[in-house]
Every structure is written in C-alpha cells, then in structure tokens.
XYZ file of C-alpha atoms in Angstrom:
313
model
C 123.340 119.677 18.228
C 125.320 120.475 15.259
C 128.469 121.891 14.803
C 127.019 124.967 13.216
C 125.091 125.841 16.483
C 127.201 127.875 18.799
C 125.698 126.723 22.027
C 122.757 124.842 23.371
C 119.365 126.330 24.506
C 117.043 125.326 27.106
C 113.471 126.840 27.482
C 111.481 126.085 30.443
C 107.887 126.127 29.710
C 104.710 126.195 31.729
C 101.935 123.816 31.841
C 98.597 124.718 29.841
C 95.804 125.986 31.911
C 92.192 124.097 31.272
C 88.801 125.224 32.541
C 86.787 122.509 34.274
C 83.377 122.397 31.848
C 80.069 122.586 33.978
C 78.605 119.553 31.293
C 76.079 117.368 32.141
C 76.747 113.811 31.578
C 74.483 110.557 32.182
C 75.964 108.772 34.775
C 77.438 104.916 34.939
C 74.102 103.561 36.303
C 72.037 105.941 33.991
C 70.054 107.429 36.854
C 72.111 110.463 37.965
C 73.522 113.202 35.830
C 77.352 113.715 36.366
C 77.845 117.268 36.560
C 81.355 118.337 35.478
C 83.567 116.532 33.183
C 84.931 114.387 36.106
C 81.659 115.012 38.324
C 83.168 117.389 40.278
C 82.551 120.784 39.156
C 80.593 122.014 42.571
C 84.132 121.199 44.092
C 85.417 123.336 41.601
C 83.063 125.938 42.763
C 83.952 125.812 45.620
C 87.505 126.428 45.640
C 87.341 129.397 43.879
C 85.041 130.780 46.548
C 88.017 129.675 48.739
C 90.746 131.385 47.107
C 89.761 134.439 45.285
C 89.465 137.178 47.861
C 86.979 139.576 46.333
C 84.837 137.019 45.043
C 84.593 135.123 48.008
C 84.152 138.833 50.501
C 81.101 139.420 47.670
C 79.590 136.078 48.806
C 79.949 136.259 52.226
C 78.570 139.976 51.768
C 75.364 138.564 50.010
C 74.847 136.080 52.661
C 74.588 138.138 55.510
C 72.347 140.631 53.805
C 70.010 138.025 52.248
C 70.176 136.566 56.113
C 69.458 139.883 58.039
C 68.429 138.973 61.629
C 66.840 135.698 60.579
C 63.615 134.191 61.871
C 62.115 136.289 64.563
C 59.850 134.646 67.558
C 55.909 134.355 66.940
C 52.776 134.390 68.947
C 52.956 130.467 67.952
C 54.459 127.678 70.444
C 54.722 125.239 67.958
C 56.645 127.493 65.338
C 58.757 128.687 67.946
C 59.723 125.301 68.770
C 60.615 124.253 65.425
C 62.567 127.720 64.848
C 64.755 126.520 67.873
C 65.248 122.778 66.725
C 64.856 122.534 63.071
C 66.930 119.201 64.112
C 68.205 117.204 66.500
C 71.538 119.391 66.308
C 70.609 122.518 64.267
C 68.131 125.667 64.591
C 65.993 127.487 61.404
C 68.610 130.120 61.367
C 71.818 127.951 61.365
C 70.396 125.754 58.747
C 68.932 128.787 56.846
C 72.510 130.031 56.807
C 74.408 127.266 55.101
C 70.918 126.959 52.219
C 71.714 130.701 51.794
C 75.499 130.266 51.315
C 75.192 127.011 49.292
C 72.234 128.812 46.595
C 74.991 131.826 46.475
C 78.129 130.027 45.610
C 76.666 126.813 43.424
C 73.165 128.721 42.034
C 71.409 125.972 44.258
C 70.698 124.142 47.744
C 69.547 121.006 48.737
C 67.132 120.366 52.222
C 66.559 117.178 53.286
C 63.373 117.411 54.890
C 61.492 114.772 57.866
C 58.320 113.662 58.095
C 56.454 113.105 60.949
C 55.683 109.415 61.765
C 52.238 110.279 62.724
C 51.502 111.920 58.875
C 50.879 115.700 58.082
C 53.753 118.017 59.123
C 57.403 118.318 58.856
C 59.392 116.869 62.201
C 62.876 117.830 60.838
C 65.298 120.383 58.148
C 68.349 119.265 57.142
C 70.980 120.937 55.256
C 72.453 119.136 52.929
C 76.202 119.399 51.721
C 75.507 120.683 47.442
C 78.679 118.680 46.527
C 77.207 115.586 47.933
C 74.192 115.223 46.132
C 73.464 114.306 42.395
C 70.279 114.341 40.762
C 68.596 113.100 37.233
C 66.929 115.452 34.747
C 63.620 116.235 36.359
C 64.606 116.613 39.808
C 62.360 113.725 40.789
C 65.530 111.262 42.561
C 68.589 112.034 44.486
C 71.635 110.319 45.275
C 73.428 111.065 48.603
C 77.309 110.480 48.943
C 80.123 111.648 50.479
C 82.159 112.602 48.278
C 82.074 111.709 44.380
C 85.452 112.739 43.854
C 87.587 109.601 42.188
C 90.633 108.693 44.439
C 88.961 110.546 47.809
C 88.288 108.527 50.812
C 84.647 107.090 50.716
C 84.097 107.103 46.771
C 83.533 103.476 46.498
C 80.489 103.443 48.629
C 77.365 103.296 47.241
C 75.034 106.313 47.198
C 71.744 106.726 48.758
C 68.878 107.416 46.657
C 65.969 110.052 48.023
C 63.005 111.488 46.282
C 61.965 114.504 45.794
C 60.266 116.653 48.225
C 56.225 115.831 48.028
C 53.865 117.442 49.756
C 51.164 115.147 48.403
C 52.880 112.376 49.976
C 54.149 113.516 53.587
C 56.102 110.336 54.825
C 60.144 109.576 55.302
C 62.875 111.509 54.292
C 62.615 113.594 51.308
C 65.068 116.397 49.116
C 64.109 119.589 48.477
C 66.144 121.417 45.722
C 66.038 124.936 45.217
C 68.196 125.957 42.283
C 68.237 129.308 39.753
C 66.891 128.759 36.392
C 70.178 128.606 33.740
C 68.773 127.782 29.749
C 70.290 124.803 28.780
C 70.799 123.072 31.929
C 68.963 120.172 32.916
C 69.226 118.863 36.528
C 71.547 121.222 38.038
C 72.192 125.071 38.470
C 74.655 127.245 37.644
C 75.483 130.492 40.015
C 74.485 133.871 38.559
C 78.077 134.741 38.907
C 79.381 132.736 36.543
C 80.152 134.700 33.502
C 83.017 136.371 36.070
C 84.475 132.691 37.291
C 87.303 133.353 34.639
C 88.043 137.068 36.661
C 87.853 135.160 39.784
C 90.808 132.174 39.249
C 92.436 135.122 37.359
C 92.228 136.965 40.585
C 93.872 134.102 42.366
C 96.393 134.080 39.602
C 97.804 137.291 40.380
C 97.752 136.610 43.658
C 100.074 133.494 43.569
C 102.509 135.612 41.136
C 102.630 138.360 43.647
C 103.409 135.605 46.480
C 105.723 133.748 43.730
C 107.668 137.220 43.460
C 108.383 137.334 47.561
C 109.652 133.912 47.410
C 111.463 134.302 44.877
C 115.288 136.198 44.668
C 114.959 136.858 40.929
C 112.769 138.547 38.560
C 111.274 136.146 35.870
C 111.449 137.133 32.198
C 115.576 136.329 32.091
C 118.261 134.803 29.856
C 121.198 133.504 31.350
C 123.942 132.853 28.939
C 127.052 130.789 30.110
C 130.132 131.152 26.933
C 131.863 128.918 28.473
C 130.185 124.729 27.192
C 130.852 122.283 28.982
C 131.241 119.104 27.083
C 129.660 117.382 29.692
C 126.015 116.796 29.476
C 126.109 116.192 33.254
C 127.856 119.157 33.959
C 124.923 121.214 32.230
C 122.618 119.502 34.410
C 124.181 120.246 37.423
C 124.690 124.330 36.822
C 120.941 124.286 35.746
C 120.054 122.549 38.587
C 121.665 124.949 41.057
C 120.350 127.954 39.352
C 116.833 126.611 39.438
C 117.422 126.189 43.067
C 119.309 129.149 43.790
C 117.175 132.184 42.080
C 113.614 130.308 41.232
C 110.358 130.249 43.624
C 108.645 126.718 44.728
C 106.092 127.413 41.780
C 108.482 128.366 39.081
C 110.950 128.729 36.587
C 111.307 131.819 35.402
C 114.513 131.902 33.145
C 116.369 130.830 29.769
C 119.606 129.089 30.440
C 122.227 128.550 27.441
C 125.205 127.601 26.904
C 128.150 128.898 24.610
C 131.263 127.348 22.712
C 133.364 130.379 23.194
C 135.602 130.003 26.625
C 136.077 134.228 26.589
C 132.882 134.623 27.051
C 131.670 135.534 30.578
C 128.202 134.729 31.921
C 125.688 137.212 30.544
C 122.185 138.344 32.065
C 119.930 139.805 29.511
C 116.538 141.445 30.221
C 113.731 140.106 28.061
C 111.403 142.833 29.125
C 108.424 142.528 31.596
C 104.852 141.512 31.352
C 102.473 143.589 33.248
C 102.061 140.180 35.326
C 105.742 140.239 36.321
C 105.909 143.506 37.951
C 105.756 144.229 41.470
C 102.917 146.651 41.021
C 99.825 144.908 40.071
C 97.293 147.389 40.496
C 96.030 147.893 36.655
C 95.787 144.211 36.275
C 94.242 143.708 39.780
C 92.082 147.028 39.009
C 90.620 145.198 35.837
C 90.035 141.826 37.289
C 88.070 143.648 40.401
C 85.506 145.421 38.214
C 84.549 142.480 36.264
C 84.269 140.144 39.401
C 81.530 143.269 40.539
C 80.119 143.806 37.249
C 79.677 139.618 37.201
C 77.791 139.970 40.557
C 76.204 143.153 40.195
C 77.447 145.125 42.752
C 78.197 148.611 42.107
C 79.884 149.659 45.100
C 82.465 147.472 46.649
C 82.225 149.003 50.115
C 79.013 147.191 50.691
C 81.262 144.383 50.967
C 84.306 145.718 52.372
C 86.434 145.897 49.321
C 87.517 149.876 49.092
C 87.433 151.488 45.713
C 90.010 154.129 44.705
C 89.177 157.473 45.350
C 85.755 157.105 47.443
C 85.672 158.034 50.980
C-alpha cells in the first residue's frame, strides 16, 4: 500500500459457478462412452432431483401417474406368477416403479433381463441402477459398475460387460435400454426436462440463500469501515477474523471490511443496497424460477403435483 492510499481494502469474493456438460467422451479402453465431463453427469442428475423441491414433487408426480395401479391379475397362471416374482427379491410393479422413475429423471432405464436355462422365455427382470451402467454408441455392449465416480469406494474394480437385450438369441443375462430420442446424442439420453435444469439448481440456490439468511445475524451486501489502522498486519487479521465469525453464515461472507489511517474516525456501516436475492422475501424470484421449472416439464397446473399456485382455489 502506498502512502497516498488512506486505508486498506479487502473484498471477499465468491467462487465461480460451472455447469457439469452432458458430453460424450470415448472412454480409456475405447469401448464405453463416458458421459459427462468426469463421467458422472447421471449423478449430477440426480442430485438435482434431490434438492430442488418443485422439480423433484413434478417427478415424483409423473411417476405415480405414469404408474396408476400397476399390473392387474390375469386369467393366466403363468403371468400371474411372474407379475408376483419378476425376481428372486422383486415383483413387476416394484421393478416397474424404479424403470419409471429412472426414464423420468435421466430420459432413460436400464433392465437387466434372465433367460431361462431351458431356452425360450424370460425367467427374471432386473432393475438396474442408470448411474451404474455405461454403454458404447449403438447400444449393442454394457458395462456394469458400482459406481464410476473417481475417489468413491469401489471405482477401481473392473466393470462387467453385458449385451444387449436379443430376442433372437434368448440365453444369459442381457440389458435392455429404454432411453428418449435427444438429436445429437449417441449412446445415452437426456431427460425431456432438461432445458429447465438451470431453473432447477437455481431453485436450490434460493433456497440455500433463504437458509443462509436464518443462520446468519447480518444482512449481506455491507461495508464495514474501521478509521482507526492498525499497523499491525496481524491485528487486521484478527478483527476480520472475528467479524467473519461473529455476523457471517457457515456458507458465506457477505461483507467489505476496510481499514482507515484516521484514529477520529469511528467504525462505519454503510448499506450497499440489496439484490432481489438478498431479501427476505423471495417470492418474485421464486415465482419466476417455478414457472419455468413447469413450462420445462409441461405441466400447466401445479396442483396436479401438489405445488399451489397463487390465486387458484
């Protein structure tokens, strides 16, 4: 700092946000395609579903109407049978549940499907976990893992590779993959909301500011301004360091600190102004994101999926 500066400035700044990219990549072995930019982006689905409230009640909405009362009885034994046990663990219905779920929130599902020993007919369904499963271009192999996440428990193992699903050749286990058509896409599928996935984290975004707000005893969008300098660089640490801890949430910091070179100076608190973001009352912003996360899945009344819209009974 010069002499001709009459006191320091700090500015606490906030880490860029980046969209994971829903690329496809040859992988390492050039048999699968990686799908994501670090083969992850179905987890990335995924936790959006998780987190964002309306998008995820719109899913779960969808589900249970595409379900309905599931797969009735029949005049046939057999069918009734399988209906009962589509697996060792699993009836039609529970397994038809999870495909259902799995084609709303990644655009796709995956059934691993049993043939009998004897030849001819399918023994066995399986669900299979979408984020576990990677496939090449034509859908013709698939590779079974865990988890492909790098760093997670199980990553290292090697994957399991099943074909396709082949009626003309009714032995072992094979994959079916069901997945909506997306141009420019090879091997995998996109959901048919995903023109409103930026709505949806943004939804979650104004969520956490909301929470950050309750935990937090002071409004962002300050400048504190001490007149007083210390000489010490220490010293400066130290006061910052207590006002971080004493008026900042767990997820922020939300302030200017400065100091001055004149001693007469007492502490001032200036008011920068407020974002529409900082406010307590949310409801424009939260009003906006709502109708593009229903205009994204094409619902025109939210109280099919119990999300209440303003003014309707």
């Amino acid at each position: 700092m010069t002499e001709d500066n009459k006191f320091d400035l700090k500015v606490i700044s906030f880490a860029e946000v980046k969209k994971p990219s829903y690329r496809e990549t040859r992988g390492a072995d050039r048999g699968y395609l990686e799908f994501g930019e670090k083969n992850d982006y179905p987890g990335y689905l995924l936790q959006v579903y998780n987190d964002a409230p309306t998008h995820g009640a719109i899913i779960n909405g969808k589900s249970k109407y595409i379900f309905g009362k599931g797969f009735k009885e029949t005049n046939d034994p057999r069918l009734n049978a399988f209906i009962s046990n589509a697996n060792s663990a699993e009836s039609l219905n529970e397994v038809a549940r999870k495909f259902i779920m799995d084609l709303l929130v990644f655009g796709g599902a995956y059934l691993q499907v049993i043939w009998s020993r004897l030849g001819g007919y399918v023994s066995e369904i399986y669900h299979t976990d979408y984020n576990s499963i990677r496939t090449n271009k034509s859908n013709t192999q698939f590779w079974y893992k865990e988890t492909w996440n790098r760093g997670d428990v199980g990553y290292s193992s090697k994957p399991t590779l099943i074909p396709a699903f082949d009626p003309e050749h009714p032995y072992g286990r094979q994959m079916l993959y069901v997945k909506l058509y997306r141009p420019g896409l090879k091997g995998y599928a996109l959901p048919d909301y995903i023109a409103g996935l930026t709505m949806a984290e943004a939804e979650i975004e104004v969520s956490n500011g909301v929470w950050e707000n309750a935990q937090s005893g002071f409004s962002p969008s300050k400048h504190i301004f001490f007149g007083d300098q210390p000489g010490d660089e220490k010293v400066k640490a130290t006061i910052e360091k207590k006002v971080k801890e004493k008026f900042t949430g767990s997820k922020g910091q939300k302030f200017i600190l400065s100091f001055g070179r004149d001693a007469k100076d007492k502490p001032v608190i200036e008011d920068l102004g407020q974002s529409d973001l900082s406010k307590e009352d949310f409801t424009a912003v939260t009003d906006l994101v709502t109708s593009k996360i229903f205009i994204a899945h094409s619902v025109v009344s939210g109280v099919l999926f119990g999300v209440a819209t303003p003014g309707s009974l």
